Amino acid sequence: MAGSEHKGVGRRKFIKETAAGAAGMAGGAGAAGAAESAQERHEHDHDHQVVPDDIALRVRALESILVEKEMIDPAALDAVVDAYENRIGPRNGAQVVARAWTDPEYKARLLADGTAAIGEFGFLGAQGEHMVVVENTPEVHNLVVCTLCSCYPWPTLGLPPVWYKSAPYRARAVIEPRAVLREFGVELPDDVEVRVWDSTAEIRYLVLPEQPAGTEGLSEEALAELVSRDSMIGVARVAAPPESAA
Amino acid sequence: MNGIHDMGGMDGMGPVEPEENEPVFHETWEGRVYALGRSIARWGRGRNWGSFRFALESLPPADYLRMGYYERWFTVHVNRLLGSDLVTREELDSGYADASRPRPELLPAPATRGLGSGLLDVEVAARFGPADEVRARNLHPRGHTRLPRYTRGRRGTIIRENGVYALQDTDENGQRLGDSPQHVYTVRFGAQELWGDRASARDSVYVDLWEGYLEPA
């Protein structure tokens, strides 16, 4: 079972790190003995290896072992990290929203078949294979969560923020969405209907937020600048830019 | 499984704490773990390593809550690589691949009718249609399931049929139950059906559910 395996990892790590720490203190015979027994477990000639004592080192060790075994290509890992740090993120979803605000025909296509309409931008791929877009209106407010883990539309929003994956959000979004929204600064009148989308299957959801009043004349590019990640999850409204609000 | 991961509706977890200008990865190693996961997935083919989600859900509850997201992922990657003998404990301890061991070979991917993300290119008759009243079955499988606990036994209305998907559920060892092609429906549950008078009568929760999770109401 994965659970008992995990416990095994934890115990061995604990023993090993205790041994390494004790050896590092140049202590008495007991500490030296513990360090030796840690070394005895190595059945080959790599005893010079510094024992990884935090997760960054353990991850680096695993990566280098898998590279040595030719199971992974570190350049492919670099490319994935670069893609999500620099290209695949909420700016993609913001372009979709801005297009929907400025092009009624696109909006109709987006709400009828999210996958196809988002595909017009090319924002498909892993975790965006089947997209549904839900529209916020003065009468209806939509909110997206994954109570079981972290399902999220990667191609349009990138990787989810920590709070989205956290226990408080996953636990509370379905039972007290209005309280959660209030903490995010969204106060909903009682007569607004709240729809919570628990995306626990293979369909991923994007919220089409309301366009702020006074921004009708803005270009698609300027509108996209206004659209926040949180508004496309449904925990925020899109704020008007200061000049148009004035 | 009725695990700690199935959090919908729990109390006591505290406030949601968003971080201003949060980076995609807080530490370099988090990005490596994420990318590693996508790179090693193909090594599981035919090796019977358990479902990733089942392995995450099987972490001891206290560890699950204590660990950060990518620490959980890393732990599961290590467990699965060890369990399939692709990497040994000694290699992890030393930080070096054991040159005396044979190079792992990529096994062929099983034949699939998949269209990506579990969507299948197969014809299956749909048991339900839009506006049908259904009840989520009172199932408590020991394996991975996508039927959240808070919906079980509750009555809802089908609002959309989403196509035929491979069931993602596993047995108690984390092994997939085969494709088991089924229609997936979006079911609307009234918030008070789920949460009683703690919720607003106006609100609702929508959940995408495989056909086998549902029975006519």
XYZ file of C-alpha atoms in Angstrom:
463
model
C 0.000 0.000 0.000
C 1.172 3.461 -0.843
C 0.391 4.591 2.687
C 2.679 2.124 4.442
C 5.395 2.685 1.815
C 5.240 6.327 2.634
C 5.647 5.659 6.324
C 8.718 3.621 5.433
C 10.216 6.537 3.517
C 9.576 8.849 6.436
C 11.155 6.583 9.032
C 14.265 5.850 6.972
C 14.710 9.530 6.168
C 14.385 10.348 9.817
C 17.003 7.791 10.826
C 19.334 8.869 8.061
C 19.025 12.569 8.792
C 19.453 12.017 12.503
C 22.599 10.058 11.735
C 23.934 12.702 9.369
C 23.160 15.491 11.804
C 24.834 13.664 14.661
C 27.925 12.956 12.551
C 28.110 16.608 11.543
C 28.307 17.635 15.182
C 31.554 15.675 15.609
C 30.082 14.156 18.754
C 31.076 11.162 20.829
C 31.216 7.457 20.025
C 27.430 7.107 19.814
C 27.123 9.686 17.067
C 30.016 8.209 15.108
C 28.415 4.778 15.374
C 25.150 6.083 14.007
C 26.977 7.665 11.060
C 28.764 4.405 10.292
C 25.561 2.412 10.299
C 24.055 4.895 7.869
C 27.027 4.368 5.578
C 26.852 0.601 5.849
C 23.525 0.645 4.070
C 25.288 1.769 0.886
C 26.142 -1.317 -1.090
C 28.441 0.357 -3.613
C 31.195 2.920 -3.916
C 29.362 6.193 -3.618
C 29.798 6.776 0.088
C 31.257 10.226 -0.546
C 27.752 11.457 -1.506
C 26.458 14.157 0.793
C 23.256 12.881 2.365
C 20.347 14.962 1.057
C 18.879 16.606 4.114
C 16.058 18.633 2.636
C 13.540 18.190 -0.077
C 15.391 20.329 -2.615
C 18.344 17.947 -2.416
C 16.140 14.862 -2.488
C 14.390 16.128 -5.612
C 17.736 16.899 -7.245
C 18.985 13.418 -6.363
C 15.930 11.761 -7.892
C 16.196 13.838 -11.040
C 19.871 13.012 -11.534
C 19.246 9.283 -10.984
C 16.472 9.301 -13.587
C 18.701 11.219 -16.007
C 21.519 8.682 -15.477
C 19.043 5.920 -16.240
C 18.010 7.818 -19.364
C 14.413 7.811 -18.185
C 13.982 11.563 -18.440
C 15.572 14.424 -20.363
C 16.413 17.392 -18.131
C 15.889 19.745 -21.096
C 12.283 18.522 -21.320
C 11.832 19.373 -17.632
C 13.332 22.823 -18.238
C 10.872 23.358 -21.088
C 7.852 22.425 -18.944
C 8.923 24.731 -16.118
C 9.602 27.557 -18.567
C 6.217 27.091 -20.260
C 4.248 27.398 -17.016
C 6.418 30.158 -15.572
C 6.431 32.285 -18.694
C 3.737 31.391 -21.223
C 0.851 29.260 -19.979
C -1.015 31.361 -17.451
C -4.046 33.540 -16.777
C -3.080 36.015 -19.517
C -4.398 33.316 -21.891
C -7.787 33.164 -20.215
C -7.894 36.977 -20.091
C -7.633 37.095 -23.886
C -10.583 34.715 -24.180
C -12.657 36.854 -21.802
C -11.786 40.108 -23.581
C -12.752 38.587 -26.931
C -16.093 37.462 -25.486
C -16.735 40.974 -24.159
C -16.046 42.624 -27.504
C -17.412 40.052 -29.945
C -20.990 38.828 -29.239
C -20.702 36.044 -31.797
C -17.537 34.769 -30.150
C -19.249 34.936 -26.752
C -22.137 32.841 -28.071
C -19.699 30.256 -29.426
C -17.739 30.278 -26.152
C -20.812 29.578 -24.032
C -22.147 26.959 -26.460
C -18.876 25.035 -26.920
C -16.055 26.247 -24.697
C -13.506 23.763 -26.007
C -13.949 24.804 -29.641
C -14.041 28.542 -28.933
C -10.970 28.445 -26.667
C -9.364 26.265 -29.338
C -9.591 29.246 -31.705
C -6.790 30.726 -29.573
C -4.948 27.399 -29.406
C -5.259 27.282 -25.603
C -5.956 23.547 -25.416
C -3.836 20.613 -24.249
C -3.298 19.026 -20.847
C -6.182 19.798 -18.475
C -7.960 21.832 -21.125
C -9.271 19.028 -23.323
C -12.900 19.579 -22.376
C -13.772 23.136 -21.380
C -17.048 24.592 -20.183
C -17.415 28.356 -19.741
C -19.986 29.710 -17.273
C -21.115 33.326 -17.377
C -21.462 35.665 -14.419
C -24.383 38.072 -14.672
C -26.103 40.468 -12.254
C -28.381 37.529 -11.343
C -25.952 34.574 -11.264
C -22.485 34.230 -9.745
C -20.359 31.194 -10.621
C -17.476 29.829 -8.563
C -15.117 26.945 -9.432
C -13.497 24.513 -6.989
C -12.089 20.994 -6.942
C -12.982 19.531 -3.559
C -11.046 16.284 -4.182
C -7.723 17.797 -5.216
C -6.729 20.548 -7.635
C -8.452 20.193 -11.041
C -7.970 23.470 -12.900
C -7.881 24.570 -16.572
C -4.100 24.735 -17.124
C -4.052 26.052 -20.724
C -6.212 29.087 -19.905
C -5.223 29.804 -16.278
C -1.856 28.082 -15.803
C -1.187 26.124 -12.625
C -3.492 26.802 -9.675
C -2.461 29.071 -6.800
C -1.799 27.513 -3.399
C -5.066 28.773 -1.895
C -7.087 26.984 -4.616
C -5.438 23.677 -3.657
C -5.673 24.354 0.071
C -7.928 22.592 2.568
C -9.880 25.735 3.544
C -10.957 26.538 -0.014
C -11.735 22.938 -0.944
C -13.694 22.387 2.257
C -15.642 25.637 2.324
C -16.376 26.633 -1.290
C -19.208 24.108 -1.604
C -20.868 24.619 1.791
C -20.398 28.345 2.378
C -19.505 29.969 -0.951
C -20.918 33.326 0.103
C -18.658 33.465 3.159
C -15.630 32.529 1.049
C -16.543 35.187 -1.524
C -16.912 37.770 1.246
C -13.345 37.038 2.381
C -12.211 37.692 -1.188
C -14.084 41.003 -1.090
C -17.127 39.948 -3.114
C -20.332 40.746 -1.256
C -23.342 39.179 -2.983
C -26.918 40.342 -2.363
C -29.289 37.585 -1.204
C -31.151 37.648 -4.511
C -28.067 36.694 -6.525
C -27.913 32.960 -7.238
C -24.591 31.260 -6.480
C -23.564 28.290 -8.618
C -20.564 26.331 -7.381
C -18.874 24.054 -9.929
C -17.014 21.177 -8.260
C -14.762 20.090 -11.123
C -13.949 16.592 -9.964
C -14.363 14.732 -13.283
C -12.534 15.525 -16.545
C -14.351 18.713 -17.529
C -12.615 21.978 -16.635
C -14.418 25.242 -15.963
C -13.654 28.877 -16.747
C -15.783 31.718 -15.404
C -16.655 34.507 -17.837
C -16.735 37.477 -15.440
C -18.966 40.516 -15.870
C -17.465 43.336 -17.866
C -17.060 46.359 -15.582
C -19.311 49.329 -16.325
C -17.689 52.149 -18.248
C -15.223 49.983 -20.181
C -17.335 49.482 -23.303
C -15.090 51.647 -25.475
C -11.831 49.912 -24.539
C -9.908 47.765 -27.008
C -9.743 43.998 -26.627
C -6.091 44.312 -25.544
C -6.890 46.946 -22.900
C -9.776 44.853 -21.584
C -7.591 41.748 -21.336
C -5.247 43.726 -19.070
C -8.104 44.183 -16.590
C -9.056 40.523 -16.291
C -7.578 38.834 -13.210
C -6.995 35.155 -12.616
C -9.292 35.240 -9.596
C -12.173 36.655 -11.646
C -11.954 33.631 -13.970
C -12.112 31.250 -10.977
C -15.092 33.242 -9.730
C -13.699 34.616 -6.451
C -13.326 38.199 -7.680
C -15.043 40.754 -9.851
C -13.156 42.542 -12.590
C -12.398 46.058 -11.423
C -12.748 48.990 -13.788
C -9.510 50.908 -14.442
C -9.241 54.040 -12.257
C -9.741 56.490 -15.158
C -13.013 54.936 -16.379
C -14.304 54.512 -12.840
C -13.865 58.214 -12.188
C -11.894 5.917 -0.513
C -13.279 7.953 2.350
C -10.011 9.852 2.721
C -8.837 13.194 4.015
C -8.668 14.463 0.402
C -12.483 14.420 0.083
C -12.863 17.756 1.862
C -16.050 19.276 0.513
C -18.178 20.573 3.384
C -15.679 20.085 6.224
C -15.399 22.696 8.970
C -12.397 23.809 10.961
C -9.930 24.319 8.122
C -9.598 28.050 8.783
C -9.677 30.998 6.405
C -8.669 30.902 2.745
C -5.335 32.704 2.537
C -4.516 34.083 -0.900
C -0.947 35.256 -1.496
C -0.307 38.556 -3.266
C 1.686 38.163 -6.500
C 2.167 34.455 -5.923
C 4.898 32.880 -8.070
C 4.033 29.841 -10.227
C 6.560 27.815 -8.220
C 7.726 29.006 -4.797
C 10.957 27.009 -4.984
C 12.947 25.639 -7.903
C 12.357 22.072 -6.688
C 8.584 22.507 -6.952
C 8.866 23.169 -10.668
C 11.182 20.162 -11.061
C 8.665 17.927 -9.241
C 5.815 19.162 -11.430
C 7.803 18.623 -14.653
C 9.174 15.310 -13.411
C 5.648 14.043 -12.906
C 4.747 14.800 -16.483
C 7.957 13.158 -17.750
C 7.760 9.931 -15.756
C 4.078 9.216 -16.397
C 4.966 7.196 -19.512
C 7.183 4.890 -17.415
C 4.115 3.558 -15.629
C 2.742 1.884 -18.748
C 2.107 -1.780 -18.157
C 3.979 -1.650 -14.831
C 0.770 -1.657 -12.869
C 1.724 1.280 -10.775
C -1.321 2.530 -8.966
C -3.299 5.545 -9.937
C -1.544 8.795 -9.035
C -4.630 10.156 -7.373
C -5.192 7.010 -5.318
C -1.585 7.176 -4.147
C -2.035 10.822 -3.089
C -5.268 9.999 -1.291
C -3.604 7.077 0.503
C -1.019 9.259 2.250
C -1.681 9.133 5.996
C -4.171 11.946 6.726
C -1.861 13.795 9.116
C 0.929 13.755 6.504
C -1.491 14.829 3.775
C -2.462 17.922 5.763
C 1.078 18.735 6.889
C 2.761 18.383 3.496
C 2.702 21.046 0.816
C 1.167 20.205 -2.540
C 4.392 19.405 -4.412
C 5.837 17.565 -1.429
C 2.851 15.223 -1.677
C 3.525 14.812 -5.392
C 7.197 14.083 -4.806
C 6.418 11.488 -2.132
C 4.031 9.725 -4.488
C 6.508 9.795 -7.403
C 9.154 8.214 -5.176
C 6.747 5.575 -3.855
C 5.679 4.581 -7.350
C 9.211 4.447 -8.754
C 10.280 2.304 -5.790
C 7.192 0.116 -6.053
C 7.827 -0.621 -9.727
C 11.559 -1.229 -9.088
C 12.560 1.480 -11.568
C 14.584 3.085 -8.772
C 15.922 1.459 -5.618
C 16.152 2.745 -2.081
C 19.942 2.459 -2.298
C 20.011 4.663 -5.380
C 17.895 7.302 -3.682
C 20.106 7.191 -0.588
C 23.313 7.546 -2.597
C 22.037 9.953 -5.240
C 23.547 7.792 -8.003
C 22.059 5.272 -10.412
C 23.397 1.769 -9.779
C 25.381 1.005 -12.960
C 25.140 -2.748 -12.331
C 21.386 -2.677 -12.805
C 19.925 -2.996 -16.316
C 18.643 0.199 -17.933
C 14.868 0.402 -17.482
C 12.938 -0.207 -20.663
C 9.849 1.673 -21.688
C 6.968 -0.778 -22.018
C 4.482 -0.313 -24.840
C 1.430 1.744 -24.024
C -1.769 -0.291 -23.726
C -4.145 0.026 -26.686
C -6.680 2.724 -25.992
C -9.690 4.305 -27.596
C -8.970 7.474 -25.703
C -9.387 10.937 -27.164
C -7.445 12.551 -24.325
C -8.395 13.307 -20.746
C -10.481 10.154 -20.396
C -12.837 10.999 -23.276
C -13.492 7.847 -25.308
C -14.411 7.335 -28.930
C -17.082 4.720 -28.268
C -20.854 4.531 -28.572
C -22.684 3.759 -25.346
C -26.404 4.211 -24.758
C -27.152 6.999 -22.274
C -29.322 5.970 -19.335
C -30.206 9.543 -18.396
C -30.942 12.796 -20.169
C -31.294 16.490 -19.321
C -33.930 17.307 -16.660
C -33.930 13.741 -15.312
C -34.145 13.520 -11.550
C -31.393 11.322 -10.137
C -29.889 10.323 -6.832
C -26.170 9.861 -6.220
C -25.740 6.286 -5.043
C -24.584 5.612 -1.505
C -21.233 4.138 -2.607
C -18.187 3.888 -0.338
C -15.500 2.181 -2.449
C -12.082 1.569 -0.900
C -10.353 2.731 -4.070
C -10.198 6.082 -5.832
C -13.555 7.529 -6.841
C -14.781 10.843 -8.223
C -18.058 10.686 -6.325
C -17.578 13.281 -3.574
C -18.833 12.110 -0.204
C -21.141 15.083 0.277
C -23.238 14.100 -2.780
C -23.865 10.473 -1.796
C -27.530 9.706 -1.258
C -28.490 13.222 -2.397
C -31.009 14.054 -5.055
C -30.173 16.209 -8.056
C -31.160 17.104 -11.600
C -29.188 16.331 -14.731
C -28.488 19.505 -16.648
C -26.069 18.226 -19.291
C -24.665 15.062 -20.830
C -20.940 15.500 -21.502
C -19.959 12.485 -23.574
C -18.492 9.067 -22.846
C -15.499 8.913 -20.507
C -13.292 6.188 -19.114
C -14.111 5.638 -15.461
C -11.134 6.798 -13.371
C -12.005 4.755 -10.286
C -9.567 2.196 -8.910
C -9.667 -0.860 -6.693
C -8.300 -0.799 -3.146
C -4.762 -1.232 -4.513
C -4.981 1.751 -6.803
C -5.387 -0.251 -10.005
C -7.760 1.180 -12.619
C -10.993 -0.729 -13.098
C -10.540 -0.717 -16.870
C -12.026 1.900 -19.171
C -15.619 1.038 -18.201
C -16.949 3.623 -20.698
C -19.780 5.656 -19.212
C -21.602 8.868 -19.896
C -20.637 11.708 -17.582
C -23.454 14.028 -16.549
C -23.428 17.422 -14.925
C -25.795 17.154 -11.970
C -27.236 20.148 -10.161
C -27.757 19.683 -6.432
C -29.744 22.285 -4.560
C -27.503 23.719 -1.828
C -30.128 22.915 0.852
C -30.396 19.309 -0.385
C -26.694 19.046 0.494
C -26.319 21.345 3.486
C -29.782 21.891 4.939
C -30.678 25.339 6.218
C -27.039 26.349 6.517
C -27.187 27.099 2.779
C -29.289 29.489 0.726
C -32.316 28.019 -1.071
C -31.211 30.026 -4.093
C -27.790 28.377 -4.440
C -26.655 25.119 -5.959
C -23.611 22.911 -6.476
C -22.888 21.340 -9.846
C -20.911 18.102 -9.985
C -19.858 16.020 -13.007
C -20.697 12.394 -12.268
C -20.199 9.109 -14.102
C -23.408 7.250 -14.917
C -22.642 4.365 -12.554
C -22.665 6.799 -9.618
C -26.313 7.635 -10.298
C -29.711 5.988 -9.992
C -33.138 7.295 -10.989
C -34.761 9.326 -8.206
